[in-house]
Coordinates of C-alpha atoms in Angstrom, one line a residue:
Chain A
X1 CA 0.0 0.0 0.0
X2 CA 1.1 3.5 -1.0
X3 CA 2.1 5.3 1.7
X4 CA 2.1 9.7 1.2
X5 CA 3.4 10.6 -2.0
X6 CA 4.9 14.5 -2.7
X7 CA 6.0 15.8 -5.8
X8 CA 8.6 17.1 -7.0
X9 CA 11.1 16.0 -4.2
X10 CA 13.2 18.9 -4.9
X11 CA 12.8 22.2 -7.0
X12 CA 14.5 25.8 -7.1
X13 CA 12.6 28.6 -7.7
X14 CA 13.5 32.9 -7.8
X15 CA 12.3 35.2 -5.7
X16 CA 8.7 36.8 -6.7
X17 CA 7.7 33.1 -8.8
X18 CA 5.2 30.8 -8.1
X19 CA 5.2 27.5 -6.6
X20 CA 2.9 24.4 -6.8
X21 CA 3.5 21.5 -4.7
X22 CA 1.6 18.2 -4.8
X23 CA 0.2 15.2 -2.3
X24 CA -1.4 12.1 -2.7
X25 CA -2.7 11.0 0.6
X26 CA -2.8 7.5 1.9
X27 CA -6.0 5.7 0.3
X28 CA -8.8 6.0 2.0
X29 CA -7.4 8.9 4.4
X30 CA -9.5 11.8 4.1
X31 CA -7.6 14.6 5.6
X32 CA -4.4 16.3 4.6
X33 CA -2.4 18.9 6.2
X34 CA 0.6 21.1 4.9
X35 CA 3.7 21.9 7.1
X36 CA 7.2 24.0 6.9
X37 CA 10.2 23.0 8.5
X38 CA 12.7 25.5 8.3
X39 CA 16.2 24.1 8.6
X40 CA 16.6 22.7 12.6
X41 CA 13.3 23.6 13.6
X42 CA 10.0 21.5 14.5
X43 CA 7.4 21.7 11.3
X44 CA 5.3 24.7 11.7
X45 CA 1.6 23.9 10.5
X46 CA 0.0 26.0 7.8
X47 CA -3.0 24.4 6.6
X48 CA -5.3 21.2 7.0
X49 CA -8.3 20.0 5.1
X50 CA -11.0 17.4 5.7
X51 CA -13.2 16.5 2.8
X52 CA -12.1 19.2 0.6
X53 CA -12.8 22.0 3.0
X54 CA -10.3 23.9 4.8
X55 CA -10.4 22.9 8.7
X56 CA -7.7 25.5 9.7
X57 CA -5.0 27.7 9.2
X58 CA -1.3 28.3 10.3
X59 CA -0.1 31.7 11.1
X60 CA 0.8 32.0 7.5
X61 CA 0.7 35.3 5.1
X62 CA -2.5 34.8 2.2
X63 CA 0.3 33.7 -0.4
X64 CA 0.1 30.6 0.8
X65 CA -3.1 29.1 -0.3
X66 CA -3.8 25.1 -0.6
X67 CA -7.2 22.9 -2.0
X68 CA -8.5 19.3 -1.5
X69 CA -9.5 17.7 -4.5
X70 CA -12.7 15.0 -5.2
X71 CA -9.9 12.3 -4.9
X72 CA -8.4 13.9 -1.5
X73 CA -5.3 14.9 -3.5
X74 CA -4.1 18.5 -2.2
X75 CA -2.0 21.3 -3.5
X76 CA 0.3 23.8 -1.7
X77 CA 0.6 27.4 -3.5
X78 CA 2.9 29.8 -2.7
X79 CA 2.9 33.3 -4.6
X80 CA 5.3 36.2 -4.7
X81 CA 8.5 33.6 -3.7
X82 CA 10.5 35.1 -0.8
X83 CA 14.3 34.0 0.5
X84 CA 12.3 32.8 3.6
X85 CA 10.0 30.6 2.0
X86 CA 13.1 28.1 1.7
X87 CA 12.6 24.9 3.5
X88 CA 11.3 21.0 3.5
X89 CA 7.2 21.2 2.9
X90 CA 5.4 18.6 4.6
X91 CA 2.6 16.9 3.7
X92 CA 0.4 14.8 6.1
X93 CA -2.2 12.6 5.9
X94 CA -5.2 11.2 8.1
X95 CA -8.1 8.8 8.4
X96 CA -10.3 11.2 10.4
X97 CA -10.7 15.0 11.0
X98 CA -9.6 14.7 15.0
X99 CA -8.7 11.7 16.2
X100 CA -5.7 9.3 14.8
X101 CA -2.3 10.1 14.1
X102 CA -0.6 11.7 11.1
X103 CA 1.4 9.8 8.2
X104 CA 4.0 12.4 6.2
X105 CA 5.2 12.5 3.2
X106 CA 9.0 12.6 2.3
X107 CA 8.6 16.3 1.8
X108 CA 9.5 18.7 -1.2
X109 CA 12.9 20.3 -1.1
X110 CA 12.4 24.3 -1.8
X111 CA 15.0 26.6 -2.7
X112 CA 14.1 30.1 -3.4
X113 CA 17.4 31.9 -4.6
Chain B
X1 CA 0.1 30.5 22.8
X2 CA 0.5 26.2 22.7
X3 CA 4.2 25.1 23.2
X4 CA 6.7 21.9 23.2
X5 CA 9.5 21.8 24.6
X6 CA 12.1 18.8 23.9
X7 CA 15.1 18.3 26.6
X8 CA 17.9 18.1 25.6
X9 CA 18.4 19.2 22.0
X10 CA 21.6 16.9 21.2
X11 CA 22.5 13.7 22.6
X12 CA 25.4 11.4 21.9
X13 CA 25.8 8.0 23.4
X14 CA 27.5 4.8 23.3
X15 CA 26.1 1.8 21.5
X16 CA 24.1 0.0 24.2
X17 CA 22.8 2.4 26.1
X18 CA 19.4 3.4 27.3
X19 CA 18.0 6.6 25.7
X20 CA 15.8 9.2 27.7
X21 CA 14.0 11.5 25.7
X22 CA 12.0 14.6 27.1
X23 CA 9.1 16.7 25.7
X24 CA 6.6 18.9 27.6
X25 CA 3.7 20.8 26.4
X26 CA 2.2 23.6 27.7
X27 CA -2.0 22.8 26.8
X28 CA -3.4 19.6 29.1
X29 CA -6.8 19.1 26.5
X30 CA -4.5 17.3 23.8
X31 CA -6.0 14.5 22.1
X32 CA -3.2 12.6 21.4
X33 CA 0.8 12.9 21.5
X34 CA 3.0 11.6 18.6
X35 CA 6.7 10.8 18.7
X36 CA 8.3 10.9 14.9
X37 CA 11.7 10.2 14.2
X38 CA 13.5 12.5 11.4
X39 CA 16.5 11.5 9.2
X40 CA 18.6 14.4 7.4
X41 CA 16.3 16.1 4.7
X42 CA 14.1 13.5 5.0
X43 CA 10.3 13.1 5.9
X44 CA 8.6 12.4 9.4
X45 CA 8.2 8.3 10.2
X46 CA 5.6 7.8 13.0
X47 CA 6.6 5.8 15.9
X48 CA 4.3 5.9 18.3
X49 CA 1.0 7.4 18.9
X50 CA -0.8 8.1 22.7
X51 CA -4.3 9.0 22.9
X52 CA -4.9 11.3 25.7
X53 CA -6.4 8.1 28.0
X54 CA -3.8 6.1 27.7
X55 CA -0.4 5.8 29.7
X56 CA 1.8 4.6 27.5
X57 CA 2.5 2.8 24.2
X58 CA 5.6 0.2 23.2
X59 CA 6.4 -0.8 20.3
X60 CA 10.1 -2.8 20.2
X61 CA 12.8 -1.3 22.1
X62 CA 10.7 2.0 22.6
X63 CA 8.0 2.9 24.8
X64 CA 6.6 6.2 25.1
X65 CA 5.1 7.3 28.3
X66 CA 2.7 10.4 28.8
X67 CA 1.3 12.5 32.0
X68 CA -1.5 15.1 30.7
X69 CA -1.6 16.3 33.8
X70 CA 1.9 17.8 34.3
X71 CA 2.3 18.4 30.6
X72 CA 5.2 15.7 29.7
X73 CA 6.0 12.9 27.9
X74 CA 9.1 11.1 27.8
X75 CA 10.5 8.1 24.8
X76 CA 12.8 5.7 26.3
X77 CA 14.8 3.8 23.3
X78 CA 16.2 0.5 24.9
X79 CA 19.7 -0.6 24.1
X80 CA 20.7 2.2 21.4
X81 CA 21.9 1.0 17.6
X82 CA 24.4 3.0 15.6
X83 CA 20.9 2.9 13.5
X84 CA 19.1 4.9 15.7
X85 CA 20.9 8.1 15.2
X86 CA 18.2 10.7 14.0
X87 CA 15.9 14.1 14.9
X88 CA 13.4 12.8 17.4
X89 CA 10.3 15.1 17.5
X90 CA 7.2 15.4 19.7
X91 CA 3.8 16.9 18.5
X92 CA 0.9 16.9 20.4
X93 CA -3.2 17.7 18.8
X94 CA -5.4 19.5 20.5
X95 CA -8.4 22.0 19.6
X96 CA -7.5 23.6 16.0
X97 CA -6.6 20.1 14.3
X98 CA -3.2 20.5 13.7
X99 CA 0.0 19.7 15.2
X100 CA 2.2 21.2 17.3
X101 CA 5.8 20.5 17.4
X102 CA 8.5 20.5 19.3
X103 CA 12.3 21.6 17.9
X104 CA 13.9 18.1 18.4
X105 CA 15.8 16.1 20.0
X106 CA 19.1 15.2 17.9
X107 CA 20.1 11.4 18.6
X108 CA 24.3 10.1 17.9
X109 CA 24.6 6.8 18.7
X110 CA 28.4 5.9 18.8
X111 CA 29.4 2.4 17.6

């Protein structure tokens, strides 16, 4: 069984450019949720949705922006690239809104030069 | 403002011995409390889960304890492996469905 798939695994963008990362949740698991981890931190959460509707929000400015598809698939979309926006994205999967644990992804490499 | 703390933030060890891992969180009404391990520029594994009844969890040479009541949980790793080197990271759930995580705990286990 698949386990959370992210694409691409790396990519290197310029400042002020666009981003679009990708997940594939576990089968059958409903909810997904986005995190940063900036280099020797703890991921920092910026969004999680359940059944294609977003269930919260990180402190995160609105160039960030993320959707649920019919298939649970989920996109991450980052405007207006800053130096700061470098750093492993997260994705995480889960049976149920609440309760359970979380499965991640391998993450997506970002390099903003 | 929720908070997890993870004491200390580097270990190193000899092969054999017992590892003690710390993490304390500052919100009592989690649901649950995770413990991932984290290899360089890699993803989160899972190791163990505790829903907010339970006491503990094993699984192998680890067993995870957790007291919601004074806001810690601690992962003892028995008999350390070269293998077990790696970021060890605490997250708790609570009210807002997300995660909260702590900054690590980086693991060197000396052959």
């Amino acid at each position: 069984d698949a386990g959370v798939t992210q694409s691409p695994t790396h990519l290197i963008k310029t400042r002020g450019q666009h981003v679009t990362l990708r997940c594939s949740p576990i089968s059958g698991h409903k909810s997904v949720s986005w995190y940063q981890q900036v280099l020797g931190q703890g991921p920092q959460f910026i969004f999680q949705y359940y059944e294609k509707e977003e269930r919260g929000r990180g402190n995160f400015p609105d160039r960030f922006s993320a959707r649920q598809f019919p298939n649970y698939s989920s996109e991450l979309n980052v405007n207006a690239l800053l130096l700061g926006d470098s750093a492993l994205y997260l994705c995480a999967s889960s049976l149920a809104e609440r309760l359970g644990g979380y499965t991640f992804g391998s993450g997506t490499r970002l390099t903003v030069v | 403002k929720q908070e997890v703390t993870q004491i200390p933030a580097a270990l190193s060890v000899p092969e054999g011995e017992n590892l003690v891992l710390n993490c304390s969180f500052t919100d009592s009404a989690i649901y649950n409390l995770q413990w991932f391990r984290q290899d360089p520029g890699k993803g989160l594994t899972s190791l163990l889960l505790i829903q907010s009844s339970q006491r503990e969890q094993t699984s192998g040479r680890l067993n995870a304890s957790l007291d919601k009541s004074s806001g810690r949980s601690t992962l003892y790793i028995a008999a350390s492996q070269p293998g077990d080197s790696a970021t060890y990271l605490c997250a708790f759930k609570a009210a807002g469905n997300k995660l909260t995580f702590g900054g690590g705990t980086r693991v060197l286990v000396k052959p």
